[in-house]
Short mmCIF file of C-alpha atoms and ligand atoms in Angstrom, two decimals:
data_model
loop_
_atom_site.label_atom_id
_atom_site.label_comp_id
_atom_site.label_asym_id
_atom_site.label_seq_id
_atom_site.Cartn_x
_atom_site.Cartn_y
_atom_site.Cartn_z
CA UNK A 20 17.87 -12.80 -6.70
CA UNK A 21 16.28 -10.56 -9.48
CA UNK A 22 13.18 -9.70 -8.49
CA UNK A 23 10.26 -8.27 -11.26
CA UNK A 24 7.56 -5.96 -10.25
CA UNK A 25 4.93 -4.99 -12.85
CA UNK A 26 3.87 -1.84 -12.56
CA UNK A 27 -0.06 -2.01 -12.16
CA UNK A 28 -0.38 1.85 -13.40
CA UNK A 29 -0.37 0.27 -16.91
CA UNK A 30 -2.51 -2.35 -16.76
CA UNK A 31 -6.58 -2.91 -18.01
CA UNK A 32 -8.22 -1.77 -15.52
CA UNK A 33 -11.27 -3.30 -17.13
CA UNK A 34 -9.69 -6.42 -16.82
CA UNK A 35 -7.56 -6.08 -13.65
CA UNK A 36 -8.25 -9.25 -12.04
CA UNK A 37 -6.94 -11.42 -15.21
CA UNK A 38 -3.91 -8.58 -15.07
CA UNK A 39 -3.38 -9.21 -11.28
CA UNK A 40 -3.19 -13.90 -12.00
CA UNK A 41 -1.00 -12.85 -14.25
CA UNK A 42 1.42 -10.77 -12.06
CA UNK A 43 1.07 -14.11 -9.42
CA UNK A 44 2.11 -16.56 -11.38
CA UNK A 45 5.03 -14.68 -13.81
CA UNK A 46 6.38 -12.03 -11.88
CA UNK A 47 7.79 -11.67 -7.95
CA UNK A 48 5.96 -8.41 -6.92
CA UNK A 49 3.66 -6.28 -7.78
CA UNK A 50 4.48 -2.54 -8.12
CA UNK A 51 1.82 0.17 -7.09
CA UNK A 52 2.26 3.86 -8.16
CA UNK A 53 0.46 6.06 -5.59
CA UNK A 54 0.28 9.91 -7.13
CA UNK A 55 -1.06 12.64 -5.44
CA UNK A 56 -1.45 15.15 -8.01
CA UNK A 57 0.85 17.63 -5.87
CA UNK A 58 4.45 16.01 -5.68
CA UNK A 59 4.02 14.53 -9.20
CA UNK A 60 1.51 16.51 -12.00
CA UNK A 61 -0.95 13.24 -12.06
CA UNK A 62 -3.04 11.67 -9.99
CA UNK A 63 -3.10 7.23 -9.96
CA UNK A 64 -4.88 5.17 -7.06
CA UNK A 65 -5.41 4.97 -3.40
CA UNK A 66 -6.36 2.61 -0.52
CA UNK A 67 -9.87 1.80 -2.08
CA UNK A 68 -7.38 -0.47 -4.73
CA UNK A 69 -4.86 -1.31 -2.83
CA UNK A 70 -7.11 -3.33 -0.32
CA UNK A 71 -9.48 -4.75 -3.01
CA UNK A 72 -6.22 -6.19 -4.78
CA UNK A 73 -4.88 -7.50 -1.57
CA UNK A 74 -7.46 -10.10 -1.85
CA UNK A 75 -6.62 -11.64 -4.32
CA UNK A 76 -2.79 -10.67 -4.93
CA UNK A 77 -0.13 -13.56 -3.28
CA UNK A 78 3.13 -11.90 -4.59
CA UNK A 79 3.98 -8.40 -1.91
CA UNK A 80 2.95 -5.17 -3.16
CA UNK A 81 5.21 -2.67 -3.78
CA UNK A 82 3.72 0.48 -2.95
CA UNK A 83 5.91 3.67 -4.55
CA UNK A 84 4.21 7.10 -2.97
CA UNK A 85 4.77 9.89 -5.18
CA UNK A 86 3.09 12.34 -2.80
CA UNK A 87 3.60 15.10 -0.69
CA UNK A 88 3.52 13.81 3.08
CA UNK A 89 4.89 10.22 2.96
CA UNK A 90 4.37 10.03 6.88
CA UNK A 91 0.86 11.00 6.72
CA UNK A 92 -0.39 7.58 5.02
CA UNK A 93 2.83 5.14 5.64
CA UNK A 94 0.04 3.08 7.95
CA UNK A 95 -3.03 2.83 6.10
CA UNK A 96 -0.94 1.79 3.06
CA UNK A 97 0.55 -0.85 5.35
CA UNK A 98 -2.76 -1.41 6.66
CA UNK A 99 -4.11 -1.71 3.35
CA UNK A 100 -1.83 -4.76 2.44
CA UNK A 101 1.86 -3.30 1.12
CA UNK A 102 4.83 -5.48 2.24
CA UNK A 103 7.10 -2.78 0.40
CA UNK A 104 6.41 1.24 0.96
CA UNK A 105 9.07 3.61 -0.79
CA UNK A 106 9.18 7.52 -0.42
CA UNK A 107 10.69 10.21 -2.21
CA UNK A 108 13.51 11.76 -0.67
CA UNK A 109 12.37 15.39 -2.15
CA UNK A 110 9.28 14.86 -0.80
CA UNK A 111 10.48 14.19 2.86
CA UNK A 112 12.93 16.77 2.59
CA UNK A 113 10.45 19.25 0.92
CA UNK A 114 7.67 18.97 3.88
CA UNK A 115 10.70 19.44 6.55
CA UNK A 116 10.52 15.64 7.54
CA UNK A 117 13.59 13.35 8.60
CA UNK A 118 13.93 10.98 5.74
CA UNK A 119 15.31 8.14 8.76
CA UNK A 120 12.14 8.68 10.85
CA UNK A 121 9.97 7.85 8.15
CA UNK A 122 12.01 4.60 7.22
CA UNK A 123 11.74 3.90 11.13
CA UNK A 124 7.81 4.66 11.01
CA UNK A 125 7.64 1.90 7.54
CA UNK A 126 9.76 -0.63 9.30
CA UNK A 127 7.78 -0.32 12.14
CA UNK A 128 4.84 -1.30 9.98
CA UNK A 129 6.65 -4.90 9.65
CA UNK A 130 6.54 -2.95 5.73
CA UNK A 131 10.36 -2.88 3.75
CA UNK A 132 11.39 0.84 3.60
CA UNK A 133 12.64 2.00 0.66
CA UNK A 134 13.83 5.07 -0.82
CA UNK A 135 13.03 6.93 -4.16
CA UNK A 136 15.09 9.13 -5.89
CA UNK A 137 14.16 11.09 -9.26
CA UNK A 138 16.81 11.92 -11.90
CA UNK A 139 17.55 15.03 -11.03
CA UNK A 140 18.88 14.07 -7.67
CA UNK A 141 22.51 13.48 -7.07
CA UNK A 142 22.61 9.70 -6.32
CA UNK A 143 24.77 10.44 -3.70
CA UNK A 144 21.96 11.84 -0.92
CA UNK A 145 20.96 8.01 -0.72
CA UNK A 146 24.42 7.43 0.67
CA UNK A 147 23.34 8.54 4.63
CA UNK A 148 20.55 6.33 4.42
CA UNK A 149 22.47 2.93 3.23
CA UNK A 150 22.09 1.41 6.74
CA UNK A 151 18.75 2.12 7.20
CA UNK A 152 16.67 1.86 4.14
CA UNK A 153 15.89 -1.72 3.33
CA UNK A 154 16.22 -0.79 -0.47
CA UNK A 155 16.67 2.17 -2.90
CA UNK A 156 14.56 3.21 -5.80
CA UNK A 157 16.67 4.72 -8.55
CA UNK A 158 13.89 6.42 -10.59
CA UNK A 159 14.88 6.41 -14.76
CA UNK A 160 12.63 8.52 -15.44
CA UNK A 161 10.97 11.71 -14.01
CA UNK A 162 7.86 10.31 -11.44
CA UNK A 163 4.77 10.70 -12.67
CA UNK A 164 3.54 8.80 -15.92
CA UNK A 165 4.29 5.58 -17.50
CA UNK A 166 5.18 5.28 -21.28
CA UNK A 167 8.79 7.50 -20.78
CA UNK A 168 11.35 6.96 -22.07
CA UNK A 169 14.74 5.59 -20.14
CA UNK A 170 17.34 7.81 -19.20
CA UNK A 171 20.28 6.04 -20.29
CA UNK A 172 22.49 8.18 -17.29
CA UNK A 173 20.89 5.86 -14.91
CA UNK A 174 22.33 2.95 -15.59
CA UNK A 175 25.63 5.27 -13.95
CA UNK A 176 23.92 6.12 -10.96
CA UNK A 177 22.81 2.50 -9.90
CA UNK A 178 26.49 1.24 -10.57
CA UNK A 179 28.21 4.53 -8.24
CA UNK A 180 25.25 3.52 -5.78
CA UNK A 181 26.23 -0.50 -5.63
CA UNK A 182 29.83 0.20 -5.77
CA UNK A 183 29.33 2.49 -2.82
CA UNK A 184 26.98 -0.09 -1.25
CA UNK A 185 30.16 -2.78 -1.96
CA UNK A 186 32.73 -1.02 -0.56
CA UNK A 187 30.82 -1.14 2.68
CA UNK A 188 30.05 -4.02 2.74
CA UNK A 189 26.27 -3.67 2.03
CA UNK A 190 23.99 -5.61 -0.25
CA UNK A 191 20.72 -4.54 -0.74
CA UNK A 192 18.43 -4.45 -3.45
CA UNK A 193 18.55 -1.58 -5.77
CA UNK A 194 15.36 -1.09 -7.77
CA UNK A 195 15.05 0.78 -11.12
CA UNK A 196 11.80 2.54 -12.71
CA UNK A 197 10.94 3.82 -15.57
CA UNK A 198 10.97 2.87 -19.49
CA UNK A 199 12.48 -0.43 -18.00
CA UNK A 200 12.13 -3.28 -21.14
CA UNK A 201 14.17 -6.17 -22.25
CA UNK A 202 16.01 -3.98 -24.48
CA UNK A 203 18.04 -2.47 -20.78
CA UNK A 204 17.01 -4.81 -18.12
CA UNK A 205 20.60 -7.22 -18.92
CA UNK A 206 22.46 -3.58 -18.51
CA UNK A 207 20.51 -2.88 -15.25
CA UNK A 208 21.32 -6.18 -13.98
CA UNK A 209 24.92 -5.71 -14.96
CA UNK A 210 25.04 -2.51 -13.26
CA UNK A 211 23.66 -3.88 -9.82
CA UNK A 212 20.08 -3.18 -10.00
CA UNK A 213 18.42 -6.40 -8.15
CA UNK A 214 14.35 -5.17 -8.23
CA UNK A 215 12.96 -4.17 -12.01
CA UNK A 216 9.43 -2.45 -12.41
CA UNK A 217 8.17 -2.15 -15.80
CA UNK A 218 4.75 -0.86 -16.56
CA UNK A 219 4.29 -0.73 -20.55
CA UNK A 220 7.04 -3.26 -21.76
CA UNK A 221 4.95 -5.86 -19.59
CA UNK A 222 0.97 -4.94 -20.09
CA UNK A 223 1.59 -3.26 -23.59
CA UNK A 224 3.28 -6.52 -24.77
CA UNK A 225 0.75 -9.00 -26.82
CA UNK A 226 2.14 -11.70 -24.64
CA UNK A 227 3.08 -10.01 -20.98
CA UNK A 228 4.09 -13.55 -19.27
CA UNK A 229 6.89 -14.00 -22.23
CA UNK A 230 7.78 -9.85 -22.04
CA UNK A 231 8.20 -10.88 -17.75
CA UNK A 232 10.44 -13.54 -18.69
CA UNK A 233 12.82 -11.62 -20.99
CA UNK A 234 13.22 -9.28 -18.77
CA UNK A 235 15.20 -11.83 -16.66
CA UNK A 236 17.72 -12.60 -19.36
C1 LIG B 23 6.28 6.47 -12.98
C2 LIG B 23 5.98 5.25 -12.19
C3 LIG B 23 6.36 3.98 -12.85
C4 LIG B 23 5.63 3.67 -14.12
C5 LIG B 23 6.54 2.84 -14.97
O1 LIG B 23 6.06 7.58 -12.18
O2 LIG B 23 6.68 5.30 -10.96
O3 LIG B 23 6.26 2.89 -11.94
O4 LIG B 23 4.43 2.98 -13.90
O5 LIG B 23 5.97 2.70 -16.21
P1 LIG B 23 6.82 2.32 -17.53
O6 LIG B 23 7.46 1.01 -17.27
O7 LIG B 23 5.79 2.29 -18.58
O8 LIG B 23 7.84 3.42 -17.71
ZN1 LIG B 24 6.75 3.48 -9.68
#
């Protein structure tokens, strides 16, 4: 089942609460960009969020960390009410960690482990990890900010990632981020991505519940 996770990074914060009913009632999770200001040049949102919107959020949250030391903070994101957790790859690899032992340390959460890739990473160095992630994160654009623009060449990397995933006999869900809007999301979906996050196309839109819903056609 397609599954649509606003990104929260581009919402009014002013207003998040009204952004947040919205999410509940239109969409099927809610994404959270955590950014460290070290693995990615910006810096989003931390625990002090994530808990207060666990109150009142009934759809799981999607936590993407785009930060140096996954490892460090897979539990008190857990702890702080993500169903979902997802790591970089370069950032495990980067601080010497094994990229299974910190899907292990997620799942042991009772969190879905899922791993992030960025564009410039060959699509292929998800393949060791097909039986033990939960789900993949095929970033379209570089990590970092909202507002960029799609990569087109992604669309080719989530269709050589779910043909791989088919000819083992895998199916899990393959999320896409990044300048994700109803002008790609039917491309997406044809090429086997099952989880879409979009940030701008969704709290940019004058009417976000209707921009949710044509993202599913
Ligand atoms: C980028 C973040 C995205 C971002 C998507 O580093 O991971 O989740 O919020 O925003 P849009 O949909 O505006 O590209
Ligand atoms: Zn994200």
């Amino acid at each position: 089942m397609l599954k649509i996770a606003p990104s929260i990074l581009a919402a009014d914060f002013l207003h998040l609460k009204r952004e947040l009913d919205l999410v509940n009632e239109y969409a099927d999770l809610l994404h959270v960009d955590v950014m460290d200001g070290t693995f990615v040049p910006n810096i989003s949102f931390g625990f002090p969020l994530v808990e207060a919107m666990a109150k009142v959020v009934t759809v799981p949250m999607d936590v993407h960390l785009m930060i140096v030391n996954p490892d460090k903070y897979v539990e008190r994101f857990a702890r702080a009410g993500a169903s979902l957790i997802s790591f970089h790859l370069e950032a495990a690899l980067q601080a010497g960690k094994d990229p299974s032992e910190i899907i292990a340390m997620i799942k042991d959460c009772g969190c879905k482990a899922g791993l992030v890739i960025n564009p410039d990473v060959p699509v292929e160095s998800l393949f060791p990890y097909l039986e033990e992630a939960d789900f993949f994160l095929i970033m379209s654009v570089f990590a970092g900010f909202g507002g960029q623009k799609f990569i087109e060449e992604s669309l080719k990397r989530i269709s050589t990632l779910r043909r791989e995933m088919e000819s083992r006999g895998i199916d899990k869900d393959i999320e896409v981020d990044g300048g994700v809007s109803a002008e790609n999301s039917r491309a997406l979906i044809d090429a086997g991505a099952t989880m879409l996050v979009a940030g701008s196309s969704v709290f940019k839109a004058e009417n976000p519940a209707e921009a949710i819903a044509q993202l599913r056609v």
